[in-house]
Short mmCIF file of C-alpha atoms in Angstrom, two decimals:
data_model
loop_
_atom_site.label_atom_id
_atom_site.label_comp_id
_atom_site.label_asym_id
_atom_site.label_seq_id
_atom_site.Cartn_x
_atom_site.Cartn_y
_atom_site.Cartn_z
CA UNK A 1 19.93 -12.44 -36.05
CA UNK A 2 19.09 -9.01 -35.33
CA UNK A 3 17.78 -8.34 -38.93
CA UNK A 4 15.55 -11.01 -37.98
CA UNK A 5 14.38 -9.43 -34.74
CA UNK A 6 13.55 -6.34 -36.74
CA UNK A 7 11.52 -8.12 -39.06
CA UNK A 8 9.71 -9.44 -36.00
CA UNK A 9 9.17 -5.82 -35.11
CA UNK A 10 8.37 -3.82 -38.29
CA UNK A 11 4.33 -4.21 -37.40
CA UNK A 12 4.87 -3.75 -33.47
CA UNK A 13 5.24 0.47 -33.56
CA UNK A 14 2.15 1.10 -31.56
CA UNK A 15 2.04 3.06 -28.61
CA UNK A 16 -1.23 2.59 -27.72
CA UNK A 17 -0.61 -1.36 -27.27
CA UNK A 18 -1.86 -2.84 -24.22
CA UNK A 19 -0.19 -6.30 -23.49
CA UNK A 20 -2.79 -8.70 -22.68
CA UNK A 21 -4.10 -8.55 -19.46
CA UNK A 22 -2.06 -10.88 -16.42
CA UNK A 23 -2.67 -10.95 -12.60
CA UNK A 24 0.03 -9.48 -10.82
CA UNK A 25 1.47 -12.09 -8.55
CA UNK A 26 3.14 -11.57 -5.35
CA UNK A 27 5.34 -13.88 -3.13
CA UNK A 28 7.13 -13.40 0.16
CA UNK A 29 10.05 -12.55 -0.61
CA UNK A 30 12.93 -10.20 0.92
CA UNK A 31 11.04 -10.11 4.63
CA UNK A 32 8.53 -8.11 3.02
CA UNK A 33 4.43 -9.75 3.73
CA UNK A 34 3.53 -9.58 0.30
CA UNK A 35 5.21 -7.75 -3.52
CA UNK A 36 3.68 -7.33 -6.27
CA UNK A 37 5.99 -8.27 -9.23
CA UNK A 38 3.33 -7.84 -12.53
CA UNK A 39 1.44 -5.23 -13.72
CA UNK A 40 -1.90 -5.69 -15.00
CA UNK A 41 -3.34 -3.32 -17.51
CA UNK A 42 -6.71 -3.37 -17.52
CA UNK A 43 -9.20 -5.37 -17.08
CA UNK A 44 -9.84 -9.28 -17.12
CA UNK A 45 -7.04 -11.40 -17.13
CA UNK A 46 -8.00 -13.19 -20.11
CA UNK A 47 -5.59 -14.29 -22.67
CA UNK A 48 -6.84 -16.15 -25.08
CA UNK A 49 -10.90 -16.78 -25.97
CA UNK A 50 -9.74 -20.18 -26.89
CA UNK A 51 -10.11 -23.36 -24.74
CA UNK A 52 -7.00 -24.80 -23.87
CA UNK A 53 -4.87 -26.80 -22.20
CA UNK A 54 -1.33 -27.97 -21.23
CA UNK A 55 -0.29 -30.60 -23.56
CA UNK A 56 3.50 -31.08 -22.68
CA UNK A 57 6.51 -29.58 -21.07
CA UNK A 58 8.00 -28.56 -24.83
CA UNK A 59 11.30 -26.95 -22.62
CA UNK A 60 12.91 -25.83 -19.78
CA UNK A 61 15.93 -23.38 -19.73
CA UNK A 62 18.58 -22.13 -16.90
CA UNK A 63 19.31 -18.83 -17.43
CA UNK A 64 22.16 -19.20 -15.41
CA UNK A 65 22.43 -15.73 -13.78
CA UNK A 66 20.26 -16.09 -10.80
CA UNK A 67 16.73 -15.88 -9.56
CA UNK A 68 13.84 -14.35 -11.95
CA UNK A 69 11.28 -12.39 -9.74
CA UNK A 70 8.80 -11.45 -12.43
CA UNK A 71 6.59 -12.55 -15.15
CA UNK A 72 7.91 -12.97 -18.59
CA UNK A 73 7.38 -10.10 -21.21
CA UNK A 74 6.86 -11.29 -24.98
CA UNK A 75 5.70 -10.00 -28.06
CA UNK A 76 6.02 -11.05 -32.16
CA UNK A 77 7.58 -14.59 -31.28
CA UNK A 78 10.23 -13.18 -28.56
CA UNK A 79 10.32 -13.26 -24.71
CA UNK A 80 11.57 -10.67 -22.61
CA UNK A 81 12.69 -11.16 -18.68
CA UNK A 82 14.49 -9.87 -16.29
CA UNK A 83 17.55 -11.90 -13.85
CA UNK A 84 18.52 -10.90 -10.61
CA UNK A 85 22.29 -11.86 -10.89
CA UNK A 86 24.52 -14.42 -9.15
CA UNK A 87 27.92 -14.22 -7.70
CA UNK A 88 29.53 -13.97 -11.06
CA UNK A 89 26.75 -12.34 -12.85
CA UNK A 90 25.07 -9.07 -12.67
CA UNK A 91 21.50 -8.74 -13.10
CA UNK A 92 20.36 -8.25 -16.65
CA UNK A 93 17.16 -8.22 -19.03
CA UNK A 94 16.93 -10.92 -21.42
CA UNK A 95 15.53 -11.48 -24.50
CA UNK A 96 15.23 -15.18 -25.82
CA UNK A 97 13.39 -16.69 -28.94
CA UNK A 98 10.01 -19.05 -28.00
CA UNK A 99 12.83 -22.01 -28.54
CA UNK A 100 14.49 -20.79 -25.28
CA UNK A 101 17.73 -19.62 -27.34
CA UNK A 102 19.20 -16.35 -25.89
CA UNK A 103 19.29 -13.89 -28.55
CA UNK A 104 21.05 -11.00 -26.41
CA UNK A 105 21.72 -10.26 -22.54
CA UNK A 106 21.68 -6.47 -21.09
CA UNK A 107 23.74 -6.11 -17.54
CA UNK A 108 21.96 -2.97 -16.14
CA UNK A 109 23.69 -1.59 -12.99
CA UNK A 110 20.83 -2.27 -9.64
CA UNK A 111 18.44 -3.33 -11.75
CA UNK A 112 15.04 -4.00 -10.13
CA UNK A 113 14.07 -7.36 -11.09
CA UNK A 114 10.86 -7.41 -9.32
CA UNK A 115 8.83 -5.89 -11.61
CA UNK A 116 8.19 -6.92 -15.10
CA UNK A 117 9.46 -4.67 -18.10
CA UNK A 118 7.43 -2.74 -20.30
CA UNK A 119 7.49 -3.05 -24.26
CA UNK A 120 7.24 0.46 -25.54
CA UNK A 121 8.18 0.79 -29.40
CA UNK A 122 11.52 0.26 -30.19
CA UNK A 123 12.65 -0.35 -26.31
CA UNK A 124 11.92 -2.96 -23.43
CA UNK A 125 11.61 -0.55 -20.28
CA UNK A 126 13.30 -1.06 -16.98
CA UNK A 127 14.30 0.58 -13.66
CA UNK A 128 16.98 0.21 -11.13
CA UNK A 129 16.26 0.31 -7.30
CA UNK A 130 18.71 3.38 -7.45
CA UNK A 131 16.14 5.41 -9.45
CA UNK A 132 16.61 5.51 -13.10
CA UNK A 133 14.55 4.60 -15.82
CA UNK A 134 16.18 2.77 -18.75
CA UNK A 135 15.18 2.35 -22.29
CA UNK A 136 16.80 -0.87 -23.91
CA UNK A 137 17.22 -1.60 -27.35
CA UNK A 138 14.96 -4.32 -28.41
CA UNK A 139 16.86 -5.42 -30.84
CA UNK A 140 20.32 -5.57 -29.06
CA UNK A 141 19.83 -5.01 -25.42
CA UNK A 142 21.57 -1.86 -26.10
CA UNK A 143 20.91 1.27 -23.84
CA UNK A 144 19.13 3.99 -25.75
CA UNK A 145 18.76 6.44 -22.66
CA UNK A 146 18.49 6.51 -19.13
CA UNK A 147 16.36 9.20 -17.19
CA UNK A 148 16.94 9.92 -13.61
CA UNK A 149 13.46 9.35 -11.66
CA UNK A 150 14.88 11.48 -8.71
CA UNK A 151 14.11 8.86 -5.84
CA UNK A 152 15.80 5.96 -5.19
CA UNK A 153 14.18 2.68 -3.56
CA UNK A 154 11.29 0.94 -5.06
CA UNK A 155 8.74 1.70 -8.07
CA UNK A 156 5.91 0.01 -9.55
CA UNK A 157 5.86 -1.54 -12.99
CA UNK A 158 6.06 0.94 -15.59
CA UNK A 159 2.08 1.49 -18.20
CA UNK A 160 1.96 3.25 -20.72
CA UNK A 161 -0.02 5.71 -22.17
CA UNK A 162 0.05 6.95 -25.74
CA UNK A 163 3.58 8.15 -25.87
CA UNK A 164 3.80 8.31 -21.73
CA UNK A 165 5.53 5.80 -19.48
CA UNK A 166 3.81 6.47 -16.06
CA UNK A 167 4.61 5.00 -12.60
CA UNK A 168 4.83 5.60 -8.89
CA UNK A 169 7.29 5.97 -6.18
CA UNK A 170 6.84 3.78 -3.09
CA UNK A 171 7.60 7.43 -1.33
CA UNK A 172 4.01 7.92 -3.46
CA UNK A 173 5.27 10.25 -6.03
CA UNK A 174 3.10 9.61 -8.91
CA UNK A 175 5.10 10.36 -12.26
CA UNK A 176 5.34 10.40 -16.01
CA UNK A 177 7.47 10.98 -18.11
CA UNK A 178 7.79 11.30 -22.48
CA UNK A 179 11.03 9.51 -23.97
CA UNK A 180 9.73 10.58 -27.16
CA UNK A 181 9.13 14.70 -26.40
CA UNK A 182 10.96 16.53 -29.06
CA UNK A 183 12.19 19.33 -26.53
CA UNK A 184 14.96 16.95 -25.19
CA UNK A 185 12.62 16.78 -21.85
CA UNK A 186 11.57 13.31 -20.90
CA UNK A 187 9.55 14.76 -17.85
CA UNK A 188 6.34 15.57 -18.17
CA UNK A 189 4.36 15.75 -14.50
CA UNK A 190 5.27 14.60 -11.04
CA UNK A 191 2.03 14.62 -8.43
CA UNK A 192 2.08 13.47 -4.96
CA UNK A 193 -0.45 10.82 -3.48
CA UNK A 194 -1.87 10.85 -0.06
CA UNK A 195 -0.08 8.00 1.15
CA UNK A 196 2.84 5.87 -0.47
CA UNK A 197 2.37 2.67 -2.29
CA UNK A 198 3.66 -1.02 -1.39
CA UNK A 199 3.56 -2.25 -4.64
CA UNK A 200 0.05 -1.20 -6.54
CA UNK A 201 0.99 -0.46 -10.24
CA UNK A 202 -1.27 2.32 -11.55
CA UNK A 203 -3.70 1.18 -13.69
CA UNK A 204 -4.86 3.44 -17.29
CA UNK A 205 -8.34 3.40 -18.15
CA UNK A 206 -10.24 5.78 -19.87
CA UNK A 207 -7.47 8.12 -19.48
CA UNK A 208 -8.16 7.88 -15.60
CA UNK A 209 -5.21 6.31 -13.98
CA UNK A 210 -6.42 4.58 -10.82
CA UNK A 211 -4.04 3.50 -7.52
CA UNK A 212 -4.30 1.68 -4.66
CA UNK A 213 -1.89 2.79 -1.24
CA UNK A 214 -0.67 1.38 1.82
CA UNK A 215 -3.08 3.35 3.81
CA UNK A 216 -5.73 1.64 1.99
CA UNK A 217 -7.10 4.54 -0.30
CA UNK A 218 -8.06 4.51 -4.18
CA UNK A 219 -6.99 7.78 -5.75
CA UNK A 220 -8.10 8.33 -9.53
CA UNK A 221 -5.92 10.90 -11.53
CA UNK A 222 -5.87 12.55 -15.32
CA UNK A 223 -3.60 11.66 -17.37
CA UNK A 224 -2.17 15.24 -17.05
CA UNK A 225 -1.57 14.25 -13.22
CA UNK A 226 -4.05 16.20 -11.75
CA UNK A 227 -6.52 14.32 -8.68
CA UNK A 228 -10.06 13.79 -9.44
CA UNK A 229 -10.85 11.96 -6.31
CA UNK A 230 -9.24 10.02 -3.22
CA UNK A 231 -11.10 7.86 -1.09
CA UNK A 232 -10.73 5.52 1.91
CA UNK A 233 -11.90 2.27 1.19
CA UNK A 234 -9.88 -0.32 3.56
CA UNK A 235 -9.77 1.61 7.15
CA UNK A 236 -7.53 -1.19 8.60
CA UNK A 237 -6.03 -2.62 5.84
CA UNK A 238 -3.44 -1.81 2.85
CA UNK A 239 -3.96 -2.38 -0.38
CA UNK A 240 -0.99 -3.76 -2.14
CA UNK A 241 -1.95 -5.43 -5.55
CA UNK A 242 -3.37 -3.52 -8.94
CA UNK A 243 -6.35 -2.97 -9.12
CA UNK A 244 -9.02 -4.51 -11.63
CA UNK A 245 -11.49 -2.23 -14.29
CA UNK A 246 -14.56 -4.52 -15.17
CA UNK A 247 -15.81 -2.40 -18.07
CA UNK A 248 -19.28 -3.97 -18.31
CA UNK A 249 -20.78 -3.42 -14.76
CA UNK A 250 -18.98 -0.07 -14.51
CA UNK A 251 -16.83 -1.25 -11.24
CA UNK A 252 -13.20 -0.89 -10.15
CA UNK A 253 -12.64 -4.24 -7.88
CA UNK A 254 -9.68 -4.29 -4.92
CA UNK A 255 -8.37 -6.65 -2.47
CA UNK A 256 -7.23 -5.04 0.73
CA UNK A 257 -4.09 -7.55 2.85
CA UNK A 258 -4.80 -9.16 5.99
CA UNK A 259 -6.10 -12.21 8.10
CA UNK A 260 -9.70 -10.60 7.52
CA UNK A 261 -8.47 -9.20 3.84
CA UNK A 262 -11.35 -8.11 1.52
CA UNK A 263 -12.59 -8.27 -2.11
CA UNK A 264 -14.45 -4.63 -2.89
CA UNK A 265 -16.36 -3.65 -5.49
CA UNK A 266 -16.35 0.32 -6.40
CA UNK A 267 -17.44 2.58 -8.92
CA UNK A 268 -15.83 4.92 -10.96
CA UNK A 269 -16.62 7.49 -8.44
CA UNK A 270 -15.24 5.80 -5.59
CA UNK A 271 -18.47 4.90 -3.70
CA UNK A 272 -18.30 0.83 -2.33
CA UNK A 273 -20.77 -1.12 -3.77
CA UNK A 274 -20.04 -4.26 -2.26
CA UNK A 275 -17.17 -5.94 0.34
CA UNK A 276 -16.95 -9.65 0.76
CA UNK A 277 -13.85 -10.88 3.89
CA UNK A 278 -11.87 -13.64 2.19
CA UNK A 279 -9.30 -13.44 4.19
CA UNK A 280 -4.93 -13.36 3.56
CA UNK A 281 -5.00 -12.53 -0.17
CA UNK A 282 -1.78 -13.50 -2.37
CA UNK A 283 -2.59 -11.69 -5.34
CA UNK A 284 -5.12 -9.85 -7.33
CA UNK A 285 -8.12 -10.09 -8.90
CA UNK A 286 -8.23 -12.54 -12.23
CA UNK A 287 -12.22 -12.07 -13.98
CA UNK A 288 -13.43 -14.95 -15.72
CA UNK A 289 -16.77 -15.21 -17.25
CA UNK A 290 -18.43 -16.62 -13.87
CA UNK A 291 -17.06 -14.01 -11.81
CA UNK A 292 -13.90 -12.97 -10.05
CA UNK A 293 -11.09 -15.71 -9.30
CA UNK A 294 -8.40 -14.37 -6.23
CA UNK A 295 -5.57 -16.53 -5.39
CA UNK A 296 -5.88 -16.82 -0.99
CA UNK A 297 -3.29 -18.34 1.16
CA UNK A 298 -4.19 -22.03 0.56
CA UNK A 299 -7.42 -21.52 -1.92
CA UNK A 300 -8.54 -20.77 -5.05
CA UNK A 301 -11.95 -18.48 -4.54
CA UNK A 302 -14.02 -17.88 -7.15
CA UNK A 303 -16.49 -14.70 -6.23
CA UNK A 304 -19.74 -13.94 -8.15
CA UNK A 305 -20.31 -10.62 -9.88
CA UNK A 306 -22.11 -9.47 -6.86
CA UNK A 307 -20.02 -10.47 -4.37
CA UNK A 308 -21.13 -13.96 -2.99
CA UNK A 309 -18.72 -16.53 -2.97
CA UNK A 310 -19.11 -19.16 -5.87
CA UNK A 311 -16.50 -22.17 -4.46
CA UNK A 312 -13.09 -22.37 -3.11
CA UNK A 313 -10.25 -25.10 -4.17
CA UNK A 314 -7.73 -25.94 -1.32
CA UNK A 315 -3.95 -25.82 -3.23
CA UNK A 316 -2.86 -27.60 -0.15
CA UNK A 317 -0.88 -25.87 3.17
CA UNK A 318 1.14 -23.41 1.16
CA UNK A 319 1.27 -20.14 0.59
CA UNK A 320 -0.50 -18.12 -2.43
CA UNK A 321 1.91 -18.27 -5.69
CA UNK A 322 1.72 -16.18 -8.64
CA UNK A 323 -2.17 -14.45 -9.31
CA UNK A 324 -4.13 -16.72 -11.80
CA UNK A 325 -4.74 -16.52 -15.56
CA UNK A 326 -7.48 -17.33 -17.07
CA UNK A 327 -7.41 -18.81 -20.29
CA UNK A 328 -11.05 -19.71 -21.95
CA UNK A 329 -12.61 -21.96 -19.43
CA UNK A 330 -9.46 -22.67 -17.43
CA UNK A 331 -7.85 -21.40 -14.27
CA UNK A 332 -3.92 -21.55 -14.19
CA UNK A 333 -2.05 -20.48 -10.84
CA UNK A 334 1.29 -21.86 -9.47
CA UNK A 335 2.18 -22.31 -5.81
CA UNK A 336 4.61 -20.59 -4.08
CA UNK A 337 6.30 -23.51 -2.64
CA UNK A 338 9.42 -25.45 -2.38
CA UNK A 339 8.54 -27.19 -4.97
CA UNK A 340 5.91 -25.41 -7.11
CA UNK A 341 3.14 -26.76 -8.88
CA UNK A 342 1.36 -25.53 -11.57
CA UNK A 343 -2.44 -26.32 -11.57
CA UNK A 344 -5.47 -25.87 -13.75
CA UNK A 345 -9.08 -26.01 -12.90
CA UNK A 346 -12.35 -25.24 -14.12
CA UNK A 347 -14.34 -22.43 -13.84
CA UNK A 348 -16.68 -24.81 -11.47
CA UNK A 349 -13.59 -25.50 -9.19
CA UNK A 350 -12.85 -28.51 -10.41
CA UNK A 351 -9.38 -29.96 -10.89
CA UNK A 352 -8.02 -30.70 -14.35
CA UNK A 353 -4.68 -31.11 -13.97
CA UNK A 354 -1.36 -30.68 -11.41
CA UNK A 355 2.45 -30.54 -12.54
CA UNK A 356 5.12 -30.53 -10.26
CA UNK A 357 8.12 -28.69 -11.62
CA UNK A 358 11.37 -29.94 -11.85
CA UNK A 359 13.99 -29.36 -10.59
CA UNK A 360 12.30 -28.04 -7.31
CA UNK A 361 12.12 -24.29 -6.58
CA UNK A 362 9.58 -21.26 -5.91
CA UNK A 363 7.80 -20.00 -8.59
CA UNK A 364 6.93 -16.59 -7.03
CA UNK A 365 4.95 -15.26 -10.24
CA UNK A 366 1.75 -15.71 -12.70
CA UNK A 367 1.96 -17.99 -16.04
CA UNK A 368 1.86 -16.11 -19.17
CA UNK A 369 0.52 -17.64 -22.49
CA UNK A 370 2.28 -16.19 -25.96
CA UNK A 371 1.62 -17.61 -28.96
CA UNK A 372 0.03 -20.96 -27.36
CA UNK A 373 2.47 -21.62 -24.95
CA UNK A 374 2.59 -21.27 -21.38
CA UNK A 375 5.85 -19.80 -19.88
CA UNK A 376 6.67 -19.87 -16.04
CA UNK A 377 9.86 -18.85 -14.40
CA UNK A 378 11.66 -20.03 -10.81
CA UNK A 379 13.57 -18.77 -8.51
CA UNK A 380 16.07 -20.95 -9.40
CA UNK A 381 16.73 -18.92 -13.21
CA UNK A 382 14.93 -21.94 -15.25
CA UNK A 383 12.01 -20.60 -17.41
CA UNK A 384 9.71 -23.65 -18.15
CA UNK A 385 7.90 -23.70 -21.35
CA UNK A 386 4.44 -25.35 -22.09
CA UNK A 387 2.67 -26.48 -25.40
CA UNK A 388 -0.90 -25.59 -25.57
CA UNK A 389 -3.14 -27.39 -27.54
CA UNK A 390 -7.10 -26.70 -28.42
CA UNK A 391 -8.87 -28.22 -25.72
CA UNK A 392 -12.39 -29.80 -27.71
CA UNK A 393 -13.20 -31.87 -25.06
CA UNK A 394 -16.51 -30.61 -22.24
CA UNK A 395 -16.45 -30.64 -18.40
CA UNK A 396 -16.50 -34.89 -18.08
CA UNK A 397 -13.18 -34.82 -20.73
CA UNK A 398 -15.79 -36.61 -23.50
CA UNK A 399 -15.76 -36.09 -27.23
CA UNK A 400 -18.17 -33.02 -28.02
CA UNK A 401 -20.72 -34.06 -30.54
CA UNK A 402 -24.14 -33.40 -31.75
CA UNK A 403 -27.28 -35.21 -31.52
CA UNK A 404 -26.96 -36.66 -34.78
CA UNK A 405 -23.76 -37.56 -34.61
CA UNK A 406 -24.57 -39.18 -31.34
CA UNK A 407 -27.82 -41.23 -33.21
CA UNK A 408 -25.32 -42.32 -35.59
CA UNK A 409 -22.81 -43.82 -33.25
CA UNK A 410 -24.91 -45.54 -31.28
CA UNK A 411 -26.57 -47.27 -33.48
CA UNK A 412 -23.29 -48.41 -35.82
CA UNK A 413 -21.87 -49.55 -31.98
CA UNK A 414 -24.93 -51.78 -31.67
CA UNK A 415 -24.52 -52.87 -35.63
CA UNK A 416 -22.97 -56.33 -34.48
CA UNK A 417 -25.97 -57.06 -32.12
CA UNK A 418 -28.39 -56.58 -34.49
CA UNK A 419 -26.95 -58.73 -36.95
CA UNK A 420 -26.37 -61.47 -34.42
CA UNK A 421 -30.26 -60.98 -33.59
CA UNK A 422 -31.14 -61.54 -36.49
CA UNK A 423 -29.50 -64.40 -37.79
CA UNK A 424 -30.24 -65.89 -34.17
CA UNK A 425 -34.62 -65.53 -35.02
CA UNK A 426 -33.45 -66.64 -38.54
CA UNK A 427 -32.11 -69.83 -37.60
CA UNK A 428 -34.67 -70.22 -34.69
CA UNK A 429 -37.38 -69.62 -37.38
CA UNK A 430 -36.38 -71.97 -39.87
CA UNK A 431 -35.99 -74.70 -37.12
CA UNK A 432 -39.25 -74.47 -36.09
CA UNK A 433 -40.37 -74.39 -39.66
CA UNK A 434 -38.32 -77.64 -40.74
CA UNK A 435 -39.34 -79.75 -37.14
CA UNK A 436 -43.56 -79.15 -37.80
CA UNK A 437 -42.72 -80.22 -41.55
CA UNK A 438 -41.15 -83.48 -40.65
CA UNK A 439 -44.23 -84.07 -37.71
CA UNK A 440 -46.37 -83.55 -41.31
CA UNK A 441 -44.45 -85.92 -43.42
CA UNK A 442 -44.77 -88.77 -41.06
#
C-alpha cells in the first residue's frame, strides 16, 4: 500500500502548488460567533471549468473518532482530514483512498482540528492548539519533525510559499518558517500585526501576503515579513474570514462580521473602492463569473462586480454553513443545521437541487470537489462522498442542441402526421374522382 501511495506522489514535488481555491467556512462552534476552519489561497473559488452536477451519493464513511471541523485535503487520488477525537480516541489526521478506505491514521497530541492541513511535498502539515507545527509523513502518517511556534492557543491555516509555510498567531504574531533550510533552522521571520486575528488565514499573492484582524484592519506584508501598509477598513466591525484577490479588476474583496456586516472592495493599496451592508456574514467571499457569491445567515447573495446586489436565495431559518464553491455554473453550500443540507443553485439564484444528509448532523464546513467528486464531512465523523457527472443540460434542464439539429427533430416528430395527411387527401381525392365518374356513366 504505501508503494502505491508513492507512486501517487512521484509527480506531486512542487512547492509552488496552490490547492485549488475553496471558501473558508465557518460555524458556531465552541461559544465562539463565528471560526474560520479553511483556508483559501487565492482567488476565485472555482474548481473545476466544467459544468456539473451531483449525480449520486457514491458513499458515506464514519470515521469513528469524533467530530471533523474542517474541509477535506486531497491530492493524486487521496484525501486528507483531520478528527477531533472521542472518548477512546485521540484526535488524528487521516488519510483515506477516494473509496473511503483508511490507508493510515496519525494520533497527534492537541491537535487543532479546526483548520484544514496543508500538503507541502512529502508532508501533510498540522498544528496543535499547544503551539507546534508538525510535518507528517504522507505516506505513513509518520512524524517527520515538529517545530515549536512559541505561542500556544489558536493559529490560522498554514500557505505556503515556495519552500515557506507561513501563518499567524491569534496573539497576531505573523510567522514563517523553512522545514527545508539546510542550516538546521526552520525559522525564518516572526513580525507583529497591529491587532490579533480571529481566524483570517493570510492570503499569498504576488509575493504580498495580505490579512484581515479583529480590529477590522487589512495589513499587506513581503514575503520577507516586512509591512508595506496597514489600513482601517471596518471601524466597527472585525474581520474574521480570508480574504479574496480578484486578479482581473485589481481588487482585494472583505467581509467585515455583524448585524450590519459588509462586503468591501479594495485595492492593492488599501484605498475602499466600494462597501455594500449585507448584513451577519457566515463565510467568505466565493467569485463566480457573475460576480461575488457570500453565504449570509439565512441567504445566498450574489453581489455584482461593482457592488450592487444581483439576488438573494433564502436557505431557510438557519444559520450560514460552510462558504460556497463554485463549480462551472453551479453554487454548492451546506447548512449549518441539525440536519444539514447540501444545495446547489444557479448562478441566477435558482434552485437545482437539495439533499438532506443522513444520518442527521452539522456540517460546519465547505464541499470540496477532487477528481469529480464532491466530499463533505459532519460533525458526527461521517465524510459523505458524491459522484459528479458532466452536466450538458441549459438553465430549463433541456437537451442542448443546435438549430439544425432542432429542424431535424421536429420535422421527423411530425413524420407520422404528414403521412396520415396525406393518405387522408389521397383517399379524399380519389373519392371524389370515382363519385363524378359514376354521375358520368349513368
Amino acid at each position: 500500500m504505501i508503494e502505491d501511495i508513492a507512486d501517487h506522489l512521484r509527480n506531486y514535488r512542487n512547492q509552488n502548488y496552490v490547492y485549488p481555491s475553496i471558501s473558508s467556512p465557518v460555524a458556531l462552534t465552541h461559544g465562539h460567533l463565528w471560526h474560520n476552519f479553511l483556508q483559501d489561497l487565492k482567488v476565485a473559488s472555482v474548481q473545476e471549468e466544467t459544468n456539473l452536477k451531483i449525480s449520486d451519493l457514491n458513499w458515506s464513511k464514519d470515521l469513528m473518532r469524533g467530530p471533523i471541523g474542517s474541509s477535506i485535503a486531497g491530492s493524486d487520488g487521496l484525501l486528507y482530514v483531520l478528527v477531533g477525537g472521542s472518548d477512546d480516541k485521540s484526535p488524528a489526521a487521516v488519510c483515506i483512498d477516494m473509496s473511503g478506505e483508511i490507508i493510515w491514521e496519525s494520533e497527534t497530541p492537541n491537535l487543532n482540528t479546526s483548520n484544514r492541513p496543508l500538503i507541502y511535498g512529502d508532508n501533510l502539515i498540522v498544528t496543535s492548539i499547544d503551539g507546534y507545527i508538525y510535518g507528517l509523513n504522507i505516506t505513513c502518517g509518520k512524524q517527520d519533525w515538529r517545530f515549536s511556534l512559541g505561542h500556544g492557543g489558536k493559529f490560522t491555516s498554514p500557505v505556503s510559499h515556495n519552500s515557506s509555510i507561513i501563518m499567524v498567531a491569534d496573539n497576531g504574531k505573523l510567522l514563517s518558517i523553512n522545514p527545508k533550510n539546510t542550516n538546521g533552522r526552520m525559522g525564518e521571520w516572526i513580525s507583529d500585526l497591529s491587532e490579533g486575528i480571529y481566524s483570517s488565514d493570510p492570503i499569498i499573492y504576488d509575493n504580498i501576503i495580505y490579512i484581515g484582524d479583529s480590529a477590522g484592519r487589512v495589513s499587506a506584508y513581503s514575503v520577507d515579513g516586512s509591512l508595506l501598509w496597514d489600513r482601517s477598513i471596518c471601524v466597527d466591525n472585525g474581520i474574521y474570514s480570508s480574504p479574496l484577490i480578484d486578479i482581473d479588476r485589481n481588487h482585494i474583496i472583505i467581509l467585515s462580521v455583524g448585524t450590519d456586516g459588509e462586503i468591501i472592495s479594495i485595492n492593492f493599496e488599501g484605498v475602499i473602492k466600494w462597501r455594500t451592508t449585507i448584513g451577519e456574514t457566515s463565510a467568505r467571499i466565493a467569485m463566480s463569473s457573475n460576480g461575488y457569491v457570500v453565504a449570509a445567515a439565512n441567504n445566498i447573495i450574489m453581489i455584482d462586480f461593482n457592488g450592487d446586489e444581483l439576488w438573494r436565495y433564502h436557505i431557510g431559518e438557519t444559520m450560514g454553513g460552510g462558504a460556497p464553491i463554485i463549480v462551472g455554473d453551479k453554487i454548492f453550500t451546506v447548512t449549518n443545521e441539525s440536519s444539514s443540507r447540501l444545495i446547489t443553485i444557479n448562478l441566477d439564484g435558482k434552485p437545482i437541487d437539495e439533499l438532506i444528509l443522513e444520518p442527521a448532523q452539522y456540517s460546519l464546513c465547505s464541499p470540496i470537489v477532487v477528481d469529480k467528486s464532491m466530499f463533505v464531512t459532519s460533525s458526527n465523523g461521517h465524510i459523505y462522498a458524491f459522484s459528479m457527472v458532466e452536466d450538458i443540460s441549459d438553465a430549463n434542464n433541456y437537451p442542448i442542441i443546435d438549430d439544425a439539429q432542432a429542424v431535424d427533430n421536429e420535422t421527423r416528430d411530425n413524420d407520422p402526421i404528414i403521412v396520415v395527411s396525406i393518405i387522408t387527401i389521397t383517399l379524399f381525392i380519389t373519392t371524389l374522382i370515382y363519385y363524378f365518374w359514376v354521375r358520368k356513366c349513368r
